[in-house]
mmCIF file of C-alpha atoms in Angstrom:
data_model
loop_
_atom_site.group_PDB
_atom_site.id
_atom_site.type_symbol
_atom_site.label_atom_id
_atom_site.label_comp_id
_atom_site.label_asym_id
_atom_site.label_seq_id
_atom_site.Cartn_x
_atom_site.Cartn_y
_atom_site.Cartn_z
ATOM 1 C CA UNK A 1362 0.000 0.000 0.000
ATOM 2 C CA UNK A 1363 0.997 3.450 -0.620
ATOM 3 C CA UNK A 1364 0.711 5.404 2.645
ATOM 4 C CA UNK A 1365 1.264 8.844 1.144
ATOM 5 C CA UNK A 1366 -1.566 8.209 -1.294
ATOM 6 C CA UNK A 1367 -4.005 7.151 1.498
ATOM 7 C CA UNK A 1368 -2.950 10.094 3.660
ATOM 8 C CA UNK A 1369 -3.413 12.436 0.708
ATOM 9 C CA UNK A 1370 -6.870 11.053 -0.003
ATOM 10 C CA UNK A 1371 -7.836 11.395 3.656
ATOM 11 C CA UNK A 1372 -6.522 14.959 3.728
ATOM 12 C CA UNK A 1373 -8.394 15.782 0.532
ATOM 13 C CA UNK A 1374 -11.616 14.275 1.970
ATOM 14 C CA UNK A 1375 -11.192 16.240 5.205
ATOM 15 C CA UNK A 1376 -10.594 19.431 3.234
ATOM 16 C CA UNK A 1377 -13.784 18.808 1.191
ATOM 17 C CA UNK A 1378 -15.808 18.238 4.369
ATOM 18 C CA UNK A 1379 -14.452 21.416 5.938
ATOM 19 C CA UNK A 1380 -15.180 23.347 2.765
ATOM 20 C CA UNK A 1381 -18.779 22.115 2.697
ATOM 21 C CA UNK A 1382 -19.191 22.747 6.402
ATOM 22 C CA UNK A 1383 -18.280 26.389 5.798
ATOM 23 C CA UNK A 1384 -21.016 26.687 3.142
ATOM 24 C CA UNK A 1385 -23.712 25.063 5.210
ATOM 25 C CA UNK A 1386 -24.578 26.916 8.360
ATOM 26 C CA UNK A 1387 -26.715 25.370 10.997
ATOM 27 C CA UNK A 1388 -29.315 27.700 12.482
ATOM 28 C CA UNK A 1389 -28.190 29.239 15.696
ATOM 29 C CA UNK A 1390 -30.478 28.823 18.683
ATOM 30 C CA UNK A 1391 -32.742 31.822 19.322
ATOM 31 C CA UNK A 1392 -34.474 32.909 22.457
ATOM 32 C CA UNK A 1393 -38.284 32.489 22.327
ATOM 33 C CA UNK A 1394 -40.121 35.672 21.412
ATOM 34 C CA UNK A 1395 -43.242 36.961 23.095
ATOM 35 C CA UNK A 1396 -45.828 39.331 21.733
ATOM 36 C CA UNK A 1397 -47.700 41.924 23.670
ATOM 37 C CA UNK A 1398 -51.415 41.236 24.056
ATOM 38 C CA UNK A 1399 -53.727 43.041 21.652
ATOM 39 C CA UNK A 1400 -57.207 44.292 22.520
ATOM 40 C CA UNK A 1401 -58.745 41.286 20.774
ATOM 41 C CA UNK A 1402 -56.287 38.695 22.064
ATOM 42 C CA UNK A 1403 -55.586 38.076 25.748
ATOM 43 C CA UNK A 1404 -52.020 37.554 26.972
ATOM 44 C CA UNK A 1405 -52.191 33.783 27.147
ATOM 45 C CA UNK A 1406 -50.556 30.901 25.398
ATOM 46 C CA UNK A 1407 -53.880 29.077 24.917
ATOM 47 C CA UNK A 1408 -55.727 29.549 21.632
ATOM 48 C CA UNK A 1409 -58.780 31.784 21.687
ATOM 49 C CA UNK A 1410 -61.957 29.921 20.785
ATOM 50 C CA UNK A 1411 -64.338 31.567 18.311
ATOM 51 C CA UNK A 1412 -67.826 32.429 19.543
ATOM 52 C CA UNK A 1413 -69.956 29.305 19.718
ATOM 53 C CA UNK A 1414 -72.931 30.797 17.837
ATOM 54 C CA UNK A 1415 -73.116 33.498 15.188
ATOM 55 C CA UNK A 1416 -75.139 36.596 15.988
ATOM 56 C CA UNK A 1417 -78.798 36.132 15.138
ATOM 57 C CA UNK A 1418 -80.177 38.083 12.203
ATOM 58 C CA UNK A 1419 -82.468 40.921 13.112
ATOM 59 C CA UNK A 1420 -86.070 39.676 13.058
ATOM 60 C CA UNK A 1421 -85.088 35.984 12.981
ATOM 61 C CA UNK A 1422 -87.652 35.251 15.708
ATOM 62 C CA UNK A 1423 -90.448 36.008 13.188
ATOM 63 C CA UNK A 1424 -89.521 33.104 10.887
ATOM 64 C CA UNK A 1425 -92.263 30.446 10.741
ATOM 65 C CA UNK A 1426 -94.660 32.461 12.933
ATOM 66 C CA UNK A 1427 -98.278 32.951 11.834
ATOM 67 C CA UNK A 1428 -100.099 36.295 11.965
ATOM 68 C CA UNK A 1429 -103.559 37.620 11.182
ATOM 69 C CA UNK A 1430 -105.094 41.053 10.986
ATOM 70 C CA UNK A 1431 -106.092 43.797 8.606
ATOM 71 C CA UNK A 1432 -104.651 46.475 6.352
ATOM 72 C CA UNK A 1433 -106.918 49.495 5.994
ATOM 73 C CA UNK A 1434 -106.466 52.548 3.824
ATOM 74 C CA UNK A 1435 -108.024 55.056 1.490
ATOM 75 C CA UNK A 1436 -108.004 52.725 -1.534
ATOM 76 C CA UNK A 1437 -108.449 49.213 -0.100
ATOM 77 C CA UNK A 1438 -109.068 47.112 3.019
ATOM 78 C CA UNK A 1439 -107.559 43.642 3.308
ATOM 79 C CA UNK A 1440 -108.130 40.928 5.908
ATOM 80 C CA UNK A 1441 -104.974 38.899 5.938
ATOM 81 C CA UNK A 1442 -103.434 35.750 7.420
ATOM 82 C CA UNK A 1443 -99.793 34.924 6.690
ATOM 83 C CA UNK A 1444 -96.559 33.289 7.854
ATOM 84 C CA UNK A 1445 -93.131 34.943 7.812
ATOM 85 C CA UNK A 1446 -90.967 32.658 5.649
ATOM 86 C CA UNK A 1447 -87.195 32.242 6.165
ATOM 87 C CA UNK A 1448 -86.490 33.339 2.578
ATOM 88 C CA UNK A 1449 -87.970 36.814 3.248
ATOM 89 C CA UNK A 1450 -91.360 36.148 1.655
ATOM 90 C CA UNK A 1451 -94.840 35.949 3.174
ATOM 91 C CA UNK A 1452 -96.822 32.736 2.848
ATOM 92 C CA UNK A 1453 -100.379 34.076 2.494
ATOM 93 C CA UNK A 1454 -102.978 31.651 3.878
ATOM 94 C CA UNK A 1455 -105.987 33.998 3.599
ATOM 95 C CA UNK A 1456 -106.550 37.255 1.659
ATOM 96 C CA UNK A 1457 -110.007 38.799 2.298
ATOM 97 C CA UNK A 1458 -111.770 35.547 1.442
ATOM 98 C CA UNK A 1459 -110.277 35.490 -2.067
ATOM 99 C CA UNK A 1460 -109.975 32.188 -3.870
ATOM 100 C CA UNK A 1461 -106.489 31.064 -4.834
ATOM 101 C CA UNK A 1462 -105.097 31.031 -1.331
ATOM 102 C CA UNK A 1463 -102.787 29.911 0.065
ATOM 103 C CA UNK A 1464 -99.970 31.286 -2.060
ATOM 104 C CA UNK A 1465 -96.336 32.316 -1.724
ATOM 105 C CA UNK A 1466 -95.479 35.100 -4.154
ATOM 106 C CA UNK A 1467 -91.822 36.208 -4.351
ATOM 107 C CA UNK A 1468 -93.047 39.835 -4.420
ATOM 108 C CA UNK A 1469 -94.814 39.623 -1.021
ATOM 109 C CA UNK A 1470 -91.779 40.263 1.156
ATOM 110 C CA UNK A 1471 -90.635 41.189 4.647
ATOM 111 C CA UNK A 1472 -87.397 42.290 6.343
ATOM 112 C CA UNK A 1473 -86.199 43.871 9.562
ATOM 113 C CA UNK A 1474 -83.568 46.599 9.156
ATOM 114 C CA UNK A 1475 -82.221 48.766 11.967
ATOM 115 C CA UNK A 1476 -85.204 47.976 14.202
ATOM 116 C CA UNK A 1477 -87.819 48.649 11.494
ATOM 117 C CA UNK A 1478 -90.118 45.959 10.080
ATOM 118 C CA UNK A 1479 -90.758 46.334 6.342
ATOM 119 C CA UNK A 1480 -93.588 44.426 4.619
ATOM 120 C CA UNK A 1481 -94.591 44.658 0.951
ATOM 121 C CA UNK A 1482 -97.932 43.266 -0.167
ATOM 122 C CA UNK A 1483 -98.031 43.016 -3.949
ATOM 123 C CA UNK A 1484 -100.259 42.312 -6.952
ATOM 124 C CA UNK A 1485 -103.106 44.537 -5.724
ATOM 125 C CA UNK A 1486 -105.100 45.570 -8.779
ATOM 126 C CA UNK A 1487 -105.016 49.343 -9.366
ATOM 127 C CA UNK A 1488 -102.623 50.279 -6.554
ATOM 128 C CA UNK A 1489 -100.038 47.572 -7.387
ATOM 129 C CA UNK A 1490 -98.600 47.175 -3.881
ATOM 130 C CA UNK A 1491 -98.584 48.499 -0.312
ATOM 131 C CA UNK A 1492 -95.306 49.128 1.540
ATOM 132 C CA UNK A 1493 -95.845 48.903 5.298
ATOM 133 C CA UNK A 1494 -93.267 49.939 7.916
ATOM 134 C CA UNK A 1495 -93.067 50.294 11.672
ATOM 135 C CA UNK A 1496 -90.867 49.830 14.687
ATOM 136 C CA UNK A 1497 -90.105 46.180 15.331
ATOM 137 C CA UNK A 1498 -90.275 44.909 18.877
ATOM 138 C CA UNK A 1499 -90.611 41.186 19.528
ATOM 139 C CA UNK A 1500 -94.083 40.456 20.840
ATOM 140 C CA UNK A 1501 -97.533 39.277 19.822
ATOM 141 C CA UNK A 1502 -98.754 42.419 17.989
ATOM 142 C CA UNK A 1503 -97.442 44.396 15.023
ATOM 143 C CA UNK A 1504 -98.666 47.885 14.078
ATOM 144 C CA UNK A 1505 -97.524 49.401 10.785
ATOM 145 C CA UNK A 1506 -98.265 52.328 8.473
ATOM 146 C CA UNK A 1507 -97.824 52.503 4.729
ATOM 147 C CA UNK A 1508 -98.076 53.887 1.237
ATOM 148 C CA UNK A 1509 -99.375 52.202 -1.901
ATOM 149 C CA UNK A 1510 -97.816 51.863 -5.346
ATOM 150 C CA UNK A 1511 -99.452 55.011 -6.705
ATOM 151 C CA UNK A 1512 -98.193 57.183 -3.825
ATOM 152 C CA UNK A 1513 -101.299 57.263 -1.639
ATOM 153 C CA UNK A 1514 -100.414 57.189 2.073
ATOM 154 C CA UNK A 1515 -102.663 56.660 5.074
ATOM 155 C CA UNK A 1516 -102.594 52.874 5.262
ATOM 156 C CA UNK A 1517 -102.546 51.237 8.693
ATOM 157 C CA UNK A 1518 -102.028 47.593 9.521
ATOM 158 C CA UNK A 1519 -102.443 45.694 12.757
ATOM 159 C CA UNK A 1520 -101.518 42.027 13.091
ATOM 160 C CA UNK A 1521 -101.594 39.602 16.011
ATOM 161 C CA UNK A 1522 -99.635 36.392 16.305
ATOM 162 C CA UNK A 1523 -101.488 33.126 16.292
#
């Protein structure tokens, strides 16, 4: 065996390892960092759980409830029974004794916005529709006022649940 050749190969291998070791740097240990608590996140290491239930939509308690009453005004009077549907329409079960009930027209609608109940009754011969509005407070009675599709105001509506 040739000792100088083995020693040279070993030295060359060691030099290659040292050269590569200089190119590859291991990450240096870092101290753990902490963040200051924010107004929405408490200073804790445990994860914050999201709220268990989303906020209820305004007026959601009306869905699937049945109401009856009357709309009275200068142009028309209507005895009415209906249910508030989840899709924002009214399911009309009785309309002044008219035939063709019950029905669910997409243009008979309801909504609650900023504490105000809005109801539109549509397809009313010469006046086209009546828009009714009033303060919404959960309970067993609803009192509204409105204007029809030709601009005549003075409509009142009173409904009771059941």
